[in-house]
XYZ file of N, CA and C in Angstrom:
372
model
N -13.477 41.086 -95.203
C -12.659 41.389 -94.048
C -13.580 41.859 -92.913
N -13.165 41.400 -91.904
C -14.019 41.819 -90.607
C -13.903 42.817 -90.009
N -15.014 43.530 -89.334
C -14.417 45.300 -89.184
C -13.717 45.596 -87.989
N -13.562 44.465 -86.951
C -12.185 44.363 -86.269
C -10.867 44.193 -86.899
N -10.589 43.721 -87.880
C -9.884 43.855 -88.129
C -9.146 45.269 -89.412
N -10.471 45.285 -89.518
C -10.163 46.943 -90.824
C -9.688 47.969 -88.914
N -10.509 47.890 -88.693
C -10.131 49.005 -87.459
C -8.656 48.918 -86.796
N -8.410 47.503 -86.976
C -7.114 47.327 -86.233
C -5.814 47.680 -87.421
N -6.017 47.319 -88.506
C -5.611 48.284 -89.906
C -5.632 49.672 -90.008
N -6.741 50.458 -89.194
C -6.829 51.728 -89.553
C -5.927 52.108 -88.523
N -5.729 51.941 -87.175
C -4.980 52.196 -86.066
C -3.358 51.891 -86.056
N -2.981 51.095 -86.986
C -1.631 51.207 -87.521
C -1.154 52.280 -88.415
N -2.028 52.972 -89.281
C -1.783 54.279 -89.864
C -1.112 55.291 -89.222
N 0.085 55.233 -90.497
C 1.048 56.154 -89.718
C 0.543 57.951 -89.445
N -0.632 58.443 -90.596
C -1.503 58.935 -89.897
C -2.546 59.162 -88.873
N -2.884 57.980 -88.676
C -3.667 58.559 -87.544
C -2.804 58.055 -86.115
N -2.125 57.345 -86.544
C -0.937 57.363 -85.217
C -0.113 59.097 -85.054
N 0.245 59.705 -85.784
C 0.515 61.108 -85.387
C -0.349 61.996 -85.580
N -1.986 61.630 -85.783
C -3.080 62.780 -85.221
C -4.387 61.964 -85.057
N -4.388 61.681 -84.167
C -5.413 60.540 -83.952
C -6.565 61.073 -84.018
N -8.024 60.457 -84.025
C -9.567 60.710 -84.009
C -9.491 61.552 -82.490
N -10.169 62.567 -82.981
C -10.458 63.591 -81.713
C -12.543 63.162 -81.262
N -12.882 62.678 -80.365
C -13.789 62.033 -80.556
C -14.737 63.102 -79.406
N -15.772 63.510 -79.495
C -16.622 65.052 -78.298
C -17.353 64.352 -77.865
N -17.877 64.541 -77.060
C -19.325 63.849 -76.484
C -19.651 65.558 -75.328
N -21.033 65.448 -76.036
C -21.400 66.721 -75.212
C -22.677 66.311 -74.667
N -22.670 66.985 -72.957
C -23.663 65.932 -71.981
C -23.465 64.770 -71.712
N -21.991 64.510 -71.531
C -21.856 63.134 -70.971
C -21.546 62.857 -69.850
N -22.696 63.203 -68.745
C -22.417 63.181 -67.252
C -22.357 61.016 -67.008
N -24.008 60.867 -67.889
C -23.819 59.506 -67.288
C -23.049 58.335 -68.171
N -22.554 58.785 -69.090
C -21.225 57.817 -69.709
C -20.825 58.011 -70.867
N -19.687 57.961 -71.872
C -19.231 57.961 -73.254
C -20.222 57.291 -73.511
N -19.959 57.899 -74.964
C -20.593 56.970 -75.709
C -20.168 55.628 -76.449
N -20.943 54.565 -75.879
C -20.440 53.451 -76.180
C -20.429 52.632 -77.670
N -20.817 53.907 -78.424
C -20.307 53.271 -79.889
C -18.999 53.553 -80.263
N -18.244 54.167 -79.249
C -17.092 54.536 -79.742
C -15.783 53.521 -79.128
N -16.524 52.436 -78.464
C -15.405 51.578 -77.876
C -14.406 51.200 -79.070
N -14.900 50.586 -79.965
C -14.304 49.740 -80.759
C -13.069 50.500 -81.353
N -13.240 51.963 -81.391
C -11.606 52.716 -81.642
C -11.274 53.259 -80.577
N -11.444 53.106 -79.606
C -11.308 54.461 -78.186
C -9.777 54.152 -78.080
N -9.390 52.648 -78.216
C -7.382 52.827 -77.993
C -6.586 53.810 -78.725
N -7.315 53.937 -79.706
C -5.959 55.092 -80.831
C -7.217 56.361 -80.964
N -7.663 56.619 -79.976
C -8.720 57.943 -79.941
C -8.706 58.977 -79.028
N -8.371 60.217 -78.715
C -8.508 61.435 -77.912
C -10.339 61.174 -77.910
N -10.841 61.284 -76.687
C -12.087 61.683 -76.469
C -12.212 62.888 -75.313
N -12.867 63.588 -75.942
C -13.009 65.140 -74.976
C -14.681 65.228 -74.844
N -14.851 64.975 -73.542
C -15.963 64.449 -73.066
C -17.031 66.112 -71.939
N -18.097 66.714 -72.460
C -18.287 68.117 -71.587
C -19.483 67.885 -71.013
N -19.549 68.119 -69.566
C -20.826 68.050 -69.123
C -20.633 69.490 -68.259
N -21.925 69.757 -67.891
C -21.733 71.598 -67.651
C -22.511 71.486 -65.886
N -22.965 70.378 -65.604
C -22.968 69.970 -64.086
C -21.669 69.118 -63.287
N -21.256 69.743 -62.989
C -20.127 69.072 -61.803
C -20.272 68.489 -60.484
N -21.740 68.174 -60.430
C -22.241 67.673 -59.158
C -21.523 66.484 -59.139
N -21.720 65.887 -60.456
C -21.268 64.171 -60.807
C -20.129 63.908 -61.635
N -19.537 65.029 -62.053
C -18.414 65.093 -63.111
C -17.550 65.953 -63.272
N -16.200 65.647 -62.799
C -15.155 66.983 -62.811
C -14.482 66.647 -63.335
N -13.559 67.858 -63.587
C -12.246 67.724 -64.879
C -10.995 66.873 -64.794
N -11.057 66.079 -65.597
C -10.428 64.795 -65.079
C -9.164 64.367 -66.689
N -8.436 64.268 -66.828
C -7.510 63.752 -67.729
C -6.622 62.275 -67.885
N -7.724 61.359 -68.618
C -7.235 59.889 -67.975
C -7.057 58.993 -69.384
N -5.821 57.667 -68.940
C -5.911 57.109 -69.838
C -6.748 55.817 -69.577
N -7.509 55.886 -68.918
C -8.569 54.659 -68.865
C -9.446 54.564 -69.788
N -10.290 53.789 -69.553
C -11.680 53.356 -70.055
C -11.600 52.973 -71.300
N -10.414 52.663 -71.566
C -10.360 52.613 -72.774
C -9.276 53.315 -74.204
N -9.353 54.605 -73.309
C -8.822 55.994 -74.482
C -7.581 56.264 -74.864
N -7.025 56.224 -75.420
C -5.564 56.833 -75.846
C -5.815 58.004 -74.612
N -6.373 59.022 -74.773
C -6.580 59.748 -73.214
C -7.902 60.297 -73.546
N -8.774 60.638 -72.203
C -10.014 61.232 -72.037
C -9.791 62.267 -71.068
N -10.319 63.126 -71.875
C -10.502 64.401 -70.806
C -11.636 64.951 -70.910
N -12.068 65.303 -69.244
C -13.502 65.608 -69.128
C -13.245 66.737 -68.352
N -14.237 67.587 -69.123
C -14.798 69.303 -69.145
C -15.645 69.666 -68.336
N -15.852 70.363 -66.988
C -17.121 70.896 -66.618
C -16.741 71.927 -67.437
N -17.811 72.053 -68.581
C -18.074 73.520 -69.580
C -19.377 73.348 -70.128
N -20.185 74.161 -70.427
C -21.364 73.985 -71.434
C -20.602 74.873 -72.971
N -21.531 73.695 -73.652
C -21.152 74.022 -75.147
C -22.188 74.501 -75.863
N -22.090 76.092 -76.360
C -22.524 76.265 -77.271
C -22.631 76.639 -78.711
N -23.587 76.942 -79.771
C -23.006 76.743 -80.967
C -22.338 78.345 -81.328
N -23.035 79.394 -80.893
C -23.065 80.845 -81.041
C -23.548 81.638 -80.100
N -22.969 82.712 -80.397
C -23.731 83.645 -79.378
C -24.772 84.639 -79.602
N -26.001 83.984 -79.075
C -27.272 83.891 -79.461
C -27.694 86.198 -79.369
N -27.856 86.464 -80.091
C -28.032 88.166 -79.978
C -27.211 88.805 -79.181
N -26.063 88.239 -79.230
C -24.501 88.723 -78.679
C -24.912 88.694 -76.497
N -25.630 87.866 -76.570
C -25.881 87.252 -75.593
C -24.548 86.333 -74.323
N -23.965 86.822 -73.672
C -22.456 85.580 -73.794
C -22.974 85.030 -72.572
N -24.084 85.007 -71.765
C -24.723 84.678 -70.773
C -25.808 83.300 -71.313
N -25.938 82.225 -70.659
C -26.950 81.540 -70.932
C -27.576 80.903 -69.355
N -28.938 80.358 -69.857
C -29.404 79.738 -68.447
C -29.403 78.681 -68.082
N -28.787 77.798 -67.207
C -28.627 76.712 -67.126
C -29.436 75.949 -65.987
N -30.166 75.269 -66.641
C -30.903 74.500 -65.293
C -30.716 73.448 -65.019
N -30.231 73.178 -63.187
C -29.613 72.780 -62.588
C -30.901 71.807 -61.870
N -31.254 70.561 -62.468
C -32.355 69.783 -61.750
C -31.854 69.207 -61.021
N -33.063 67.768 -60.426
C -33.012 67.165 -59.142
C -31.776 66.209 -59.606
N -31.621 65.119 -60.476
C -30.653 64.434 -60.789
C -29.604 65.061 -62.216
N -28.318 65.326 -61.814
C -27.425 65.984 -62.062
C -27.531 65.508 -63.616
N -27.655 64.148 -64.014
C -27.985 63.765 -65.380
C -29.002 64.546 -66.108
N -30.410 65.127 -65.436
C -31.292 65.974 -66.650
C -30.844 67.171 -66.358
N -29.704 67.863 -65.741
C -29.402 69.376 -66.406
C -29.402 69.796 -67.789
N -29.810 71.082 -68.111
C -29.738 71.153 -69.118
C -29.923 72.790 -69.901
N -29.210 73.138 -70.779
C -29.992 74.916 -70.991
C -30.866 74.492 -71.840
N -31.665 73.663 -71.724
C -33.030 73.758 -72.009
C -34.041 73.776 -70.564
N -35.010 74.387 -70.176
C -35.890 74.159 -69.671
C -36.522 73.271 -69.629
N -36.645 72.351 -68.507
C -37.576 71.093 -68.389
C -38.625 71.814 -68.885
N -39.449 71.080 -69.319
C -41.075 71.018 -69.928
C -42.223 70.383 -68.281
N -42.256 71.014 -67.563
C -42.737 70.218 -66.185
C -44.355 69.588 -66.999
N -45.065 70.226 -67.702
C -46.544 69.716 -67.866
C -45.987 68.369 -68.887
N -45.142 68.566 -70.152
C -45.444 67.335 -70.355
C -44.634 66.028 -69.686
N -43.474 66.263 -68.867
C -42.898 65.659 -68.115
C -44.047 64.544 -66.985
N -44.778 65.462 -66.503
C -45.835 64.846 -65.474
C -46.167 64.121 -65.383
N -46.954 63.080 -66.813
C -47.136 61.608 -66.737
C -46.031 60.861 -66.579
N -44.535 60.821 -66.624
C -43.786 59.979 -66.217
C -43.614 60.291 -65.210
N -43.140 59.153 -64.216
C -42.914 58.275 -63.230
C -41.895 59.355 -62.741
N -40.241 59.174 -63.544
C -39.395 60.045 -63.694
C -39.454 61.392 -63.592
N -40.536 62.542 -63.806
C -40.580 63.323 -63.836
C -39.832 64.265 -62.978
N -39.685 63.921 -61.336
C -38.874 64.305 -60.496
C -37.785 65.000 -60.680
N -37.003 64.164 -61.733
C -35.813 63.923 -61.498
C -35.353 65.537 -62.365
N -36.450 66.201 -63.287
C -36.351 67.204 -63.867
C -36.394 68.386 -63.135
N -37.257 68.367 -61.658
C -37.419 69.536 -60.891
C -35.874 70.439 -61.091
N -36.571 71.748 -61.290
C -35.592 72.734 -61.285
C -35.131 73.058 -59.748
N -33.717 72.367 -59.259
C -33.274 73.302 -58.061
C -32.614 74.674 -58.336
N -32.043 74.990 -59.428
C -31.634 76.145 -59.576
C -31.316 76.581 -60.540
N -31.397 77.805 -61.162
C -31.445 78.264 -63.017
C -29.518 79.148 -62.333
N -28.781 78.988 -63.090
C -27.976 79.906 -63.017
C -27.408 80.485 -64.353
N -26.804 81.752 -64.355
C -26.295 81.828 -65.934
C -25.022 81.982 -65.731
N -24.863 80.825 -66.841
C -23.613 80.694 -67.323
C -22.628 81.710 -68.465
């Protein structure tokens, strides 16, 4: 059996028709993830990027999704030495934000490197 068609089998389930695949994508300023097309019709995707330069909170049934909703939030796993503050750096292209710190020395030999410049650390 072909796995279009197992998928199109699994999406008739009268389970997952009354609780469908809850599907995350965290850091997804520049797009879902596209392995998830092939179920995205019978799928909730909750999509978080923590820069809103390029991405605001949006609740849609496009692209695909049973519905997508997108988060300006950063996600984290715990709270790091009861820490509820983190640092978020806010680079040149809204895609390499990140609470990690660019690495500027080993960044340097690429071309790209730019695009990591820190315009602004804020805590979140």
């Amino acid at each position: 059996m072909k796995l279009k068609k197992i998928i199109k089998l699994i999406s008739k389930r009268e389970d997952i028709i009354a609780s469908p695949p809850v599907l995350l994508d965290i850091g997804a300023s520049i797009e879902i993830n596209p392995i998830w097309k092939k179920i995205a019709f019978f799928s909730f995707c909750v999509a978080f990027d923590a820069d809103n330069r390029d991405f605001e909170y949006t609740e849609e049934t496009k692209l695909g999704y049973k519905k997508l909703i997108k988060v300006n939030k950063v996600v984290v796993d715990k709270l790091q030495d009861g820490i509820r503050q983190h640092p978020f750096f806010l680079t040149e292209s809204p895609y390499c934000s990140s609470l990690l710190e660019p690495d500027a020395i080993a960044l340097n030999d690429y071309q790209f490197s730019a695009l990591f410049n820190v315009e602004k650390k804020n805590l979140i």
